[in-house]
């Protein structure tokens, strides 16, 4: 059984694993990891590309060779104005209306400024952008982002780079249940392939990873492990997972089973 396709703003993809392009030991290793992941969408920071010069051009050439869809992000932005301006620059540079929107509210946890995020999303959507907002697992914020026009929402599992996996499982389950029409992507905090499988088993449409792959001893090997985990998790969800039970349930029926008694 093959997992069904996933759609982002009318574009359909077979891979549910999105990959970041930061922190790799070298551009060549980044390219190997993206290929091993089978990723069709990669996130790119405007700040990295805007650095320009030969390094910037070489990086962009590698991305083009991969034949992937680029999702620019506003990483590092700490105000609505900064995020909106960065998104507009990214649209010109990358020639896309897609933007992964980040508005950081706390430097220590990198937790999103959710009020600023909703405001920036509304501004960008009116300007013709298709927004992928990075947010917490808060239901009310997700509802506001949906109402602003976001058909993709990207809640975190845990703080960026923490590798803790899903911290607030019930909140993520609630988001999935209340937003059936929204494409939901778990973004940030996943540190192991099992974490990614867990997110897909909950019914999430995809995951976005960077640090867990880029900083592995073997990024390409880890990328392949995450690819397999994502595929496995989605197939399990589509197949219908067995619900947890409070009590044991015998896997072998006992009705009609003969009982043997020792004869003295």
XYZ file of N, CA and C in Angstrom:
792
model
N 0.848 -1.198 0.000
C 0.000 0.000 0.000
C 0.881 1.244 0.000
N 0.716 2.122 -0.966
C 1.497 3.352 -1.037
C 0.718 4.484 -0.382
N 1.436 5.358 0.321
C 0.786 6.492 0.969
C 0.295 7.464 -0.098
N -0.864 8.077 0.152
C -1.442 9.019 -0.797
C -0.616 10.308 -0.845
N -0.903 11.139 -1.829
C -0.158 12.377 -2.044
C -0.590 13.441 -1.032
N 0.249 14.467 -0.859
C -0.065 15.580 0.021
C -0.109 16.851 -0.814
N -1.015 17.768 -0.461
C -1.209 18.985 -1.241
C -0.937 20.227 -0.409
N -0.151 21.130 -0.974
C 0.109 22.434 -0.366
C -0.318 23.513 -1.357
N -1.355 24.253 -1.000
C -1.836 25.340 -1.845
C -1.990 24.925 -3.309
N -2.655 23.796 -3.513
C -2.973 23.349 -4.860
C -1.872 22.583 -5.561
N -0.692 22.480 -4.957
C 0.410 21.723 -5.561
C 0.554 20.391 -4.828
N 0.667 19.317 -5.585
C 0.672 17.982 -5.010
C 2.074 17.373 -5.028
N 2.407 16.691 -3.926
C 3.729 16.088 -3.758
C 3.584 14.662 -3.226
N 4.539 13.819 -3.579
C 4.525 12.450 -3.065
C 5.281 12.331 -1.744
N 6.210 13.249 -1.475
C 6.984 13.203 -0.230
C 6.337 14.063 0.851
N 6.268 13.511 2.045
C 5.728 14.229 3.197
C 6.835 14.698 4.140
N 8.047 14.676 3.655
C 9.200 15.102 4.453
C 9.796 16.359 3.825
N 9.678 17.474 4.522
C 10.262 18.739 4.085
C 11.597 18.908 4.803
N 12.577 19.485 4.114
C 13.939 19.549 4.642
C 14.455 20.986 4.679
N 15.142 21.322 5.783
C 15.820 22.600 5.877
C 17.221 22.504 5.293
N 17.833 23.657 5.019
C 19.136 23.667 4.337
C 20.251 24.271 5.185
N 20.042 24.410 6.481
C 21.059 25.015 7.345
C 21.818 23.957 8.140
N 22.989 24.340 8.625
C 23.792 23.567 9.595
C 24.524 22.345 9.034
N 24.477 22.100 7.755
C 25.178 20.938 7.208
C 26.691 21.188 7.189
N 27.485 20.125 7.298
C 28.948 20.295 7.271
C 29.456 20.911 5.976
N 28.733 20.671 4.885
C 29.141 21.226 3.594
C 27.929 21.242 2.668
N 27.949 22.077 1.629
C 26.845 22.083 0.662
C 26.653 20.730 -0.017
N 27.733 20.031 -0.286
C 27.626 18.727 -0.937
C 26.897 17.724 -0.053
N 27.191 17.740 1.252
C 26.514 16.828 2.181
C 25.040 17.198 2.298
N 24.742 18.488 2.278
C 23.350 18.932 2.273
C 22.608 18.338 1.086
N 23.222 18.409 -0.086
C 22.612 17.895 -1.297
C 22.372 16.388 -1.197
N 23.345 15.659 -0.659
C 23.213 14.208 -0.489
C 22.052 13.876 0.448
N 21.937 14.648 1.528
C 20.884 14.387 2.510
C 19.498 14.646 1.924
N 19.366 15.715 1.172
C 18.066 16.032 0.569
C 17.660 14.935 -0.403
N 18.608 14.438 -1.175
C 18.312 13.349 -2.099
C 17.934 12.070 -1.351
N 18.664 11.765 -0.284
C 18.379 10.550 0.488
C 17.008 10.629 1.150
N 16.604 11.844 1.519
C 15.295 12.040 2.152
C 14.152 11.906 1.154
N 14.466 12.057 -0.133
C 13.411 12.058 -1.137
C 12.555 13.308 -1.051
N 13.085 14.350 -0.405
C 12.321 15.582 -0.187
C 12.085 16.311 -1.506
N 10.897 16.881 -1.641
C 10.555 17.653 -2.829
C 10.385 19.139 -2.524
N 10.410 19.469 -1.238
C 10.322 20.866 -0.801
C 11.459 21.119 0.180
N 12.216 22.190 -0.027
C 13.268 22.568 0.912
C 13.073 24.010 1.341
N 13.360 24.284 2.608
C 13.276 25.653 3.107
C 14.633 26.328 2.961
N 14.598 27.590 2.588
C 15.816 28.361 2.368
C 15.667 29.712 3.049
N 16.692 30.108 3.790
C 16.677 31.400 4.473
C 17.070 32.506 3.515
N 16.300 33.574 3.493
C 16.647 34.728 2.660
C 17.994 35.290 3.062
N 18.298 35.281 4.363
C 19.562 35.847 4.840
C 20.755 35.111 4.236
N 20.635 33.785 4.100
C 21.745 33.013 3.548
C 21.958 33.344 2.071
N 20.860 33.401 1.323
C 20.980 33.672 -0.101
C 21.408 35.111 -0.335
N 20.900 36.036 0.495
C 21.203 37.443 0.313
C 22.649 37.780 0.658
N 23.357 36.814 1.282
C 24.764 37.052 1.586
C 25.548 37.279 0.304
N 25.035 36.690 -0.804
C 25.579 36.969 -2.132
C 26.978 36.420 -2.320
N 27.645 36.925 -3.354
C 29.005 36.500 -3.636
C 29.050 35.084 -4.157
N 30.246 34.552 -4.267
C 30.451 33.225 -4.831
C 29.841 32.137 -3.967
N 29.882 32.302 -2.632
C 29.321 31.286 -1.747
C 27.816 31.184 -1.950
N 27.147 32.345 -1.994
C 25.708 32.357 -2.189
C 25.307 31.756 -3.522
N 26.035 32.061 -4.573
C 25.729 31.529 -5.901
C 25.935 30.020 -5.941
N 27.005 29.533 -5.336
C 27.275 28.099 -5.314
C 26.160 27.337 -4.589
N 25.697 27.916 -3.489
C 24.608 27.295 -2.730
C 23.349 27.223 -3.582
N 23.007 28.303 -4.240
C 21.802 28.350 -5.052
C 21.905 27.397 -6.230
N 23.091 27.250 -6.805
C 23.290 26.309 -7.907
C 23.020 24.870 -7.454
N 23.457 24.540 -6.226
C 23.209 23.196 -5.695
C 21.713 22.945 -5.518
N 20.990 23.938 -5.035
C 19.550 23.798 -4.847
C 18.862 23.570 -6.196
N 19.271 24.322 -7.201
C 18.675 24.171 -8.530
C 18.923 22.765 -9.093
N 20.091 22.216 -8.845
C 20.418 20.873 -9.336
C 19.483 19.810 -8.766
N 18.955 20.064 -7.578
C 18.105 19.086 -6.907
C 16.703 19.022 -7.501
N 16.308 20.047 -8.263
C 14.980 20.093 -8.872
C 13.882 19.952 -7.814
N 13.954 20.794 -6.787
C 12.978 20.783 -5.708
C 12.231 22.111 -5.672
N 11.118 22.122 -4.955
C 10.374 23.358 -4.738
C 10.978 24.086 -3.548
N 11.259 25.361 -3.721
C 11.877 26.156 -2.657
C 10.800 26.856 -1.830
N 10.916 26.724 -0.525
C 10.040 27.415 0.418
C 10.886 28.399 1.218
N 10.946 29.665 0.812
C 11.734 30.642 1.568
C 11.135 30.842 2.962
N 11.977 31.205 3.923
C 11.458 31.470 5.256
C 11.920 32.823 5.776
N 11.239 33.261 6.825
C 11.589 34.536 7.453
C 12.310 34.289 8.776
N 13.126 33.253 8.817
C 13.836 32.882 10.049
C 14.611 34.073 10.606
N 14.531 34.238 11.918
C 15.276 35.302 12.579
C 14.520 36.603 12.707
N 13.358 36.727 12.071
C 12.587 37.974 12.157
C 11.886 38.070 13.514
N 11.942 39.260 14.087
C 11.409 39.455 15.434
C 10.320 40.520 15.510
N 9.808 40.938 14.377
C 8.701 41.894 14.350
C 7.873 41.657 13.108
N 6.647 42.127 13.137
C 5.762 41.978 11.986
C 6.362 42.677 10.773
N 6.835 43.889 10.974
C 7.388 44.654 9.861
C 8.583 43.939 9.227
N 9.469 43.419 10.070
C 10.646 42.726 9.556
C 10.253 41.474 8.782
N 9.282 40.721 9.303
C 8.854 39.493 8.642
C 8.195 39.790 7.297
N 7.355 40.802 7.252
C 6.668 41.166 6.011
C 7.665 41.644 4.958
N 8.610 42.481 5.376
C 9.622 42.980 4.441
C 10.484 41.843 3.913
N 10.874 40.927 4.790
C 11.694 39.779 4.387
C 10.939 38.899 3.399
N 9.645 38.682 3.653
C 8.831 37.876 2.745
C 8.743 38.523 1.365
N 8.580 39.816 1.340
C 8.487 40.520 0.052
C 9.797 40.441 -0.724
N 10.908 40.540 -0.028
C 12.212 40.388 -0.677
C 12.397 38.960 -1.198
N 11.946 37.984 -0.392
C 12.074 36.585 -0.793
C 11.246 36.300 -2.047
N 10.085 36.913 -2.149
C 9.246 36.716 -3.337
C 9.976 37.167 -4.604
N 10.672 38.281 -4.505
C 11.417 38.792 -5.659
C 12.619 37.900 -5.983
N 13.328 37.479 -4.942
C 14.552 36.712 -5.148
C 14.286 35.298 -5.640
N 13.317 34.629 -5.022
C 13.052 33.227 -5.340
C 11.912 33.031 -6.331
N 11.234 34.122 -6.691
C 10.149 34.079 -7.665
C 9.062 33.094 -7.257
N 8.605 33.223 -6.020
C 7.538 32.373 -5.497
C 6.686 33.166 -4.521
N 5.421 32.822 -4.459
C 4.523 33.450 -3.481
C 4.435 32.623 -2.206
N 5.143 31.490 -2.172
C 5.185 30.688 -0.952
C 6.134 31.341 0.059
N 5.737 31.316 1.326
C 6.634 31.816 2.376
C 6.365 31.066 3.675
N 7.429 30.556 4.265
C 7.328 29.999 5.617
C 7.504 31.175 6.570
N 6.443 31.501 7.275
C 6.420 32.710 8.095
C 6.812 32.419 9.538
N 7.876 33.065 9.973
C 8.327 32.980 11.364
C 8.429 34.395 11.936
N 7.830 34.576 13.107
C 8.004 35.815 13.874
C 8.385 35.377 15.287
N 9.649 35.512 15.621
C 10.155 34.996 16.891
C 9.867 35.968 18.035
N 9.343 35.404 19.139
C 8.992 36.238 20.281
C 9.932 36.122 21.458
N 10.726 35.045 21.501
C 11.629 34.843 22.640
C 12.952 34.282 22.129
N 14.043 34.958 22.456
C 15.357 34.564 21.940
C 15.873 33.263 22.534
N 15.438 32.932 23.745
C 15.958 31.726 24.404
C 15.285 30.462 23.904
N 13.953 30.483 23.803
C 13.212 29.292 23.365
C 12.877 29.337 21.878
N 13.072 30.495 21.254
C 12.680 30.718 19.861
C 11.191 30.473 19.662
N 10.427 30.683 20.732
C 8.976 30.518 20.638
C 8.389 31.614 19.754
N 7.450 31.268 18.896
C 6.847 32.267 18.015
C 6.071 33.330 18.790
N 6.102 34.543 18.263
C 5.233 35.624 18.725
C 3.915 35.404 17.999
N 2.989 34.724 18.640
C 1.794 34.277 17.934
C 0.878 35.429 17.528
N 0.838 36.489 18.334
C 0.018 37.647 17.966
C 0.594 38.307 16.715
N 1.918 38.494 16.712
C 2.571 39.072 15.547
C 2.460 38.171 14.331
N 2.483 36.863 14.557
C 2.380 35.890 13.469
C 1.045 36.021 12.750
N -0.037 36.105 13.496
C -1.360 36.236 12.895
C -1.464 37.551 12.127
N -0.940 38.621 12.702
C -0.977 39.924 12.033
C -0.183 39.891 10.727
N 1.025 39.335 10.778
C 1.862 39.273 9.578
C 1.235 38.378 8.520
N 0.647 37.262 8.944
C 0.009 36.344 7.992
C -1.125 37.041 7.245
N -1.945 37.797 7.978
C -3.070 38.503 7.348
C -2.576 39.522 6.327
N -1.504 40.233 6.656
C -0.933 41.230 5.739
C -0.413 40.550 4.474
N 0.315 39.465 4.638
C 0.925 38.782 3.494
C -0.115 38.115 2.603
N -1.134 37.546 3.195
C -2.187 36.904 2.408
C -2.904 37.937 1.544
N -3.163 39.112 2.099
C -3.777 40.185 1.305
C -2.856 40.648 0.185
N -1.553 40.430 0.371
C -0.565 40.821 -0.635
C -0.306 39.711 -1.648
N -1.083 38.633 -1.570
C -0.969 37.576 -2.560
C -0.071 36.412 -2.194
N 0.407 36.358 -0.959
C 1.278 35.258 -0.533
C 0.457 34.030 -0.141
N 1.100 32.877 -0.234
C 0.566 31.629 0.298
C 1.453 31.266 1.491
N 0.884 31.400 2.676
C 1.663 31.422 3.908
C 1.685 30.078 4.616
N 2.898 29.676 5.037
C 3.130 28.489 5.864
C 3.574 28.996 7.243
N 2.647 29.266 8.163
C 3.024 29.867 9.442
C 3.574 28.862 10.451
N 4.707 29.205 11.058
C 5.303 28.393 12.124
C 4.752 28.897 13.445
N 4.058 28.031 14.174
C 3.374 28.454 15.397
C 3.535 27.420 16.504
N 2.963 27.708 17.652
C 2.905 26.737 18.742
C 1.709 25.817 18.486
N 1.437 24.938 19.442
C 0.333 23.998 19.291
C -0.993 24.564 19.804
N -1.066 25.872 20.025
C -2.261 26.528 20.576
C -3.412 26.514 19.564
N -4.551 25.965 19.948
C -5.689 25.832 19.044
C -6.236 27.185 18.608
N -6.369 28.131 19.526
C -6.966 29.418 19.167
C -6.123 30.154 18.132
N -4.798 30.045 18.239
C -3.923 30.678 17.248
C -4.088 30.007 15.891
N -4.161 28.680 15.897
C -4.352 27.948 14.646
C -5.673 28.335 13.989
N -6.715 28.498 14.777
C -8.006 28.892 14.225
C -7.933 30.290 13.615
N -7.211 31.192 14.271
C -7.062 32.548 13.732
C -6.251 32.551 12.447
N -5.237 31.709 12.390
C -4.442 31.611 11.160
C -5.283 31.047 10.021
N -6.103 30.055 10.325
C -6.995 29.496 9.307
C -7.970 30.563 8.813
N -8.559 31.293 9.758
C -9.532 32.314 9.390
C -8.899 33.461 8.607
N -7.587 33.667 8.815
C -6.874 34.709 8.067
C -6.616 34.274 6.625
N -6.726 32.960 6.363
C -6.543 32.466 5.008
C -5.441 31.451 4.829
N -4.868 30.958 5.924
C -3.805 29.940 5.838
C -4.439 28.562 5.668
N -4.145 27.883 4.568
C -4.633 26.514 4.395
C -3.564 25.504 4.780
N -2.380 26.014 5.178
C -1.300 25.195 5.738
C -0.892 25.843 7.055
N -0.752 25.038 8.098
C -0.312 25.537 9.409
C 0.752 24.586 9.935
N 1.800 25.164 10.565
C 2.959 24.366 10.970
C 3.235 24.510 12.473
N 2.524 23.757 13.310
C 2.781 23.813 14.755
C 4.047 23.052 15.130
N 4.692 23.510 16.203
C 5.891 22.804 16.649
C 5.520 21.569 17.469
N 6.438 20.621 17.555
C 6.327 19.495 18.479
C 6.973 19.872 19.799
N 8.051 20.663 19.687
C 8.837 21.151 20.827
C 9.692 22.301 20.280
N 10.366 23.037 21.162
C 11.201 24.136 20.670
C 12.223 23.717 19.621
N 12.539 24.634 18.716
C 13.479 24.388 17.625
C 14.794 23.812 18.147
N 15.238 22.721 17.551
C 16.523 22.128 17.889
C 16.569 21.374 19.196
N 15.425 21.224 19.881
C 15.420 20.567 21.196
C 15.469 19.043 21.085
N 15.024 18.483 19.963
C 15.025 17.029 19.730
C 14.199 16.262 20.760
N 13.199 16.903 21.326
C 12.401 16.275 22.379
C 11.220 15.465 21.837
N 10.895 15.625 20.588
C 9.722 14.951 20.064
C 8.459 15.671 20.490
N 7.325 15.018 20.328
C 6.045 15.649 20.637
C 5.881 15.790 22.148
N 5.829 17.021 22.608
C 5.712 17.293 24.036
C 4.249 17.333 24.477
N 3.411 18.018 23.709
C 2.001 18.158 24.065
C 1.144 17.380 23.066
N 1.108 16.095 23.268
C 0.440 15.192 22.324
C -1.051 15.491 22.197
N -1.703 15.731 23.322
C -3.152 15.961 23.286
C -3.488 17.238 22.526
N -2.645 18.256 22.648
C -2.893 19.505 21.922
C -2.766 19.295 20.415
N -1.774 18.518 19.990
C -1.622 18.245 18.562
C -2.778 17.387 18.036
N -3.249 16.462 18.848
C -4.400 15.658 18.448
C -5.639 16.534 18.284
N -5.790 17.505 19.182
C -6.930 18.416 19.115
C -6.873 19.271 17.850
N -5.686 19.764 17.516
C -5.532 20.538 16.286
C -5.963 19.710 15.077
N -5.518 18.464 15.010
C -5.873 17.613 13.881
C -7.380 17.407 13.802
N -8.007 17.200 14.962
C -9.440 16.946 14.983
C -10.251 18.185 14.608
N -9.802 19.362 15.036
C -10.560 20.591 14.809
C -10.274 21.253 13.467
N -9.196 20.863 12.816
C -8.823 21.487 11.546
C -8.664 20.423 10.450
N -9.715 19.666 10.181
C -9.597 18.575 9.207
C -9.311 19.062 7.788
N -9.685 20.299 7.484
C -9.515 20.818 6.131
C -8.159 21.480 5.900
N -7.387 21.642 6.979
C -6.096 22.322 6.901
C -4.970 21.304 6.755
N -3.987 21.602 5.902
C -2.791 20.772 5.820
C -1.896 21.111 7.000
N -1.658 20.149 7.880
C -0.899 20.376 9.105
C 0.477 19.720 9.010
N 1.500 20.506 9.308
C 2.887 20.040 9.230
C 3.552 20.251 10.583
N 4.061 19.197 11.188
C 4.804 19.346 12.435
C 6.190 19.895 12.108
N 6.493 21.039 12.697
C 7.739 21.745 12.387
C 8.456 22.075 13.684
N 9.639 21.538 13.861
C 10.525 21.838 14.998
C 10.355 20.867 16.159
N 11.492 20.485 16.734
C 11.512 19.676 17.940
C 11.626 18.183 17.722
N 11.598 17.723 16.473
C 11.712 16.293 16.210
C 13.187 15.908 16.143
N 13.572 14.915 16.933
C 14.978 14.546 17.002
C 15.299 13.149 16.530
N 14.287 12.311 16.346
C 14.501 10.917 15.955
C 13.454 10.502 14.940
N 13.776 9.547 14.076
C 12.788 9.077 13.107
C 11.476 8.634 13.759
N 11.557 8.052 14.944
C 10.332 7.624 15.629
C 9.426 8.808 15.955
N 10.014 9.981 16.206
C 9.218 11.187 16.464
C 8.417 11.565 15.213
N 9.057 11.453 14.065
C 8.379 11.782 12.811
C 7.255 10.785 12.530
N 7.519 9.510 12.753
C 6.481 8.485 12.563
C 5.293 8.763 13.480
N 5.581 9.187 14.704
C 4.536 9.506 15.677
C 3.627 10.612 15.146
N 4.224 11.652 14.578
C 3.445 12.773 14.046
C 2.547 12.322 12.893
N 3.073 11.502 12.010
C 2.277 11.011 10.882
C 1.186 10.063 11.348
N 1.458 9.277 12.383
C 0.445 8.371 12.922
C -0.716 9.139 13.556
N -0.455 10.366 14.006
C -1.514 11.216 14.562
C -2.395 11.815 13.474
N -2.003 11.629 12.221
C -2.792 12.175 11.137
C -2.238 13.452 10.548
N -1.053 13.855 10.999
C -0.445 15.061 10.418
C -0.003 14.749 8.995
N -0.042 15.775 8.171
C 0.179 15.576 6.749
C 1.647 15.486 6.362
N 2.523 16.083 7.163
C 3.949 16.091 6.846
C 4.728 16.576 8.056
N 6.053 16.493 7.945
C 6.938 17.063 8.957
C 8.038 17.847 8.259
N 8.558 18.840 8.955
C 9.695 19.604 8.449
C 10.856 19.423 9.410
N 12.020 19.047 8.876
C 13.194 18.746 9.689
C 14.409 19.502 9.183
N 15.316 19.783 10.114
C 16.600 20.337 9.713
C 17.708 19.824 10.626
N 17.714 20.276 11.871
C 18.820 20.004 12.776
C 19.083 18.515 12.970
N 18.020 17.728 13.156
C 18.192 16.293 13.439
C 18.910 15.572 12.313
N 18.751 16.062 11.096
C 19.437 15.464 9.952
C 20.794 16.115 9.737
N 20.816 17.447 9.719
C 22.043 18.176 9.378
C 23.177 17.914 10.351
N 22.860 17.700 11.633
C 23.899 17.530 12.645
C 24.149 16.069 13.013
N 23.556 15.156 12.267
C 23.831 13.732 12.502
C 25.239 13.408 12.020
N 25.803 12.325 12.546
C 27.135 11.902 12.099
C 27.121 11.561 10.611
N 25.999 11.022 10.157
C 25.817 10.697 8.744
C 24.494 11.315 8.298
N 24.488 12.569 7.836
C 23.234 13.227 7.460
C 22.427 12.476 6.411
N 23.097 11.932 5.407
C 22.364 11.211 4.363
C 21.696 9.955 4.927
N 22.406 9.243 5.789
C 21.826 8.056 6.417
C 20.644 8.415 7.294
N 20.773 9.502 8.056
C 19.672 9.931 8.916
C 18.493 10.407 8.092
N 18.758 11.068 6.983
C 17.685 11.520 6.104
C 16.876 10.338 5.578
N 17.585 9.273 5.200
C 16.897 8.068 4.719
C 16.047 7.457 5.834
N 16.576 7.452 7.056
C 15.822 6.903 8.190
C 14.537 7.701 8.428
N 14.632 9.019 8.337
C 13.436 9.852 8.514
C 12.445 9.625 7.362
N 12.959 9.461 6.152
C 12.065 9.204 5.011
C 11.255 7.941 5.242
N 11.922 6.878 5.660
C 11.232 5.619 5.898
C 10.236 5.732 7.048
N 10.606 6.489 8.088
C 9.719 6.672 9.239
C 8.455 7.434 8.849
N 8.622 8.462 8.033
C 7.473 9.246 7.585
C 6.548 8.391 6.729
N 7.120 7.621 5.828
C 6.306 6.746 4.982
C 5.563 5.711 5.830
N 6.265 5.143 6.795
C 5.663 4.133 7.664
C 4.531 4.728 8.495
N 4.778 5.908 9.073
C 3.768 6.542 9.907
C 2.504 6.870 9.143
N 2.668 7.366 7.917
C 1.485 7.725 7.130
C 0.699 6.487 6.712
N 1.405 5.446 6.284
C 0.715 4.215 5.887
C -0.029 3.620 7.080
N 0.580 3.678 8.260
C -0.084 3.168 9.467
C -1.363 3.955 9.745
N -1.288 5.292 9.613
C -2.471 6.124 9.845
C -3.569 5.794 8.853
N -3.215 5.681 7.580
C -4.208 5.388 6.553
C -4.802 3.992 6.714
N -4.030 3.067 7.274
C -4.487 1.689 7.446
C -5.399 1.524 8.649
N -5.351 2.472 9.580
C -6.217 2.406 10.753
C -5.532 1.773 11.939
N -4.973 2.621 12.790
C -4.248 2.126 13.959
C -5.200 1.587 15.015
N -4.786 0.558 15.691
C -5.558 0.011 16.799
C -5.509 0.986 17.976
N -6.668 1.208 18.609
C -6.724 2.116 19.740
C -6.161 1.485 21.001
N -5.631 2.338 21.883
C -5.100 1.843 23.160
C -6.232 1.361 24.056
N -5.951 0.371 24.883
C -6.941 -0.183 25.801
C -6.410 -0.170 27.226
N -7.329 -0.105 28.157
C -6.935 -0.103 29.559
C -6.638 -1.508 30.077
N -7.222 -2.509 29.426
C -7.064 -3.875 29.908
C -6.544 -4.775 28.793
N -6.010 -5.922 29.201
C -5.502 -6.885 28.230
C -6.646 -7.483 27.423
N -6.349 -7.818 26.187
C -7.320 -8.487 25.327
C -6.587 -9.630 24.645
N -7.018 -10.875 24.856
C -6.275 -12.011 24.297
C -6.259 -11.998 22.777
N -5.104 -12.246 22.224
C -4.989 -12.298 20.766
C -5.435 -13.643 20.219
N -5.473 -14.663 21.079
C -5.918 -15.998 20.680
C -7.260 -16.299 21.343
N -8.311 -16.598 20.593
C -9.623 -16.879 21.197
C -9.572 -18.122 22.074
N -10.342 -18.076 23.178
C -10.354 -19.222 24.099
C -11.676 -19.982 24.057
N -12.705 -19.387 23.422
C -14.001 -20.061 23.349
C -13.870 -21.321 22.498
N -14.310 -22.438 23.039
C -14.250 -23.698 22.309
C -12.910 -24.393 22.387
N -11.976 -23.816 23.116
C -10.659 -24.438 23.237
C -10.719 -25.568 24.266
N -10.284 -26.755 23.930
C -10.337 -27.869 24.897
C -9.333 -27.674 26.021
N -9.703 -28.107 27.205
C -8.808 -28.035 28.359
C -8.379 -29.447 28.705
N -7.111 -29.653 28.870
C -6.587 -30.968 29.198
C -6.311 -31.061 30.695
N -6.763 -32.136 31.265
C -6.559 -32.342 32.694
C -5.685 -33.557 32.919
N -4.803 -33.408 33.857
C -3.943 -34.551 34.173
C -4.762 -35.656 34.836
N -4.519 -36.899 34.460
C -5.222 -38.035 35.046
C -4.297 -38.718 36.030
N -4.764 -38.857 37.255
C -3.903 -39.503 38.277
C -4.013 -40.996 38.183
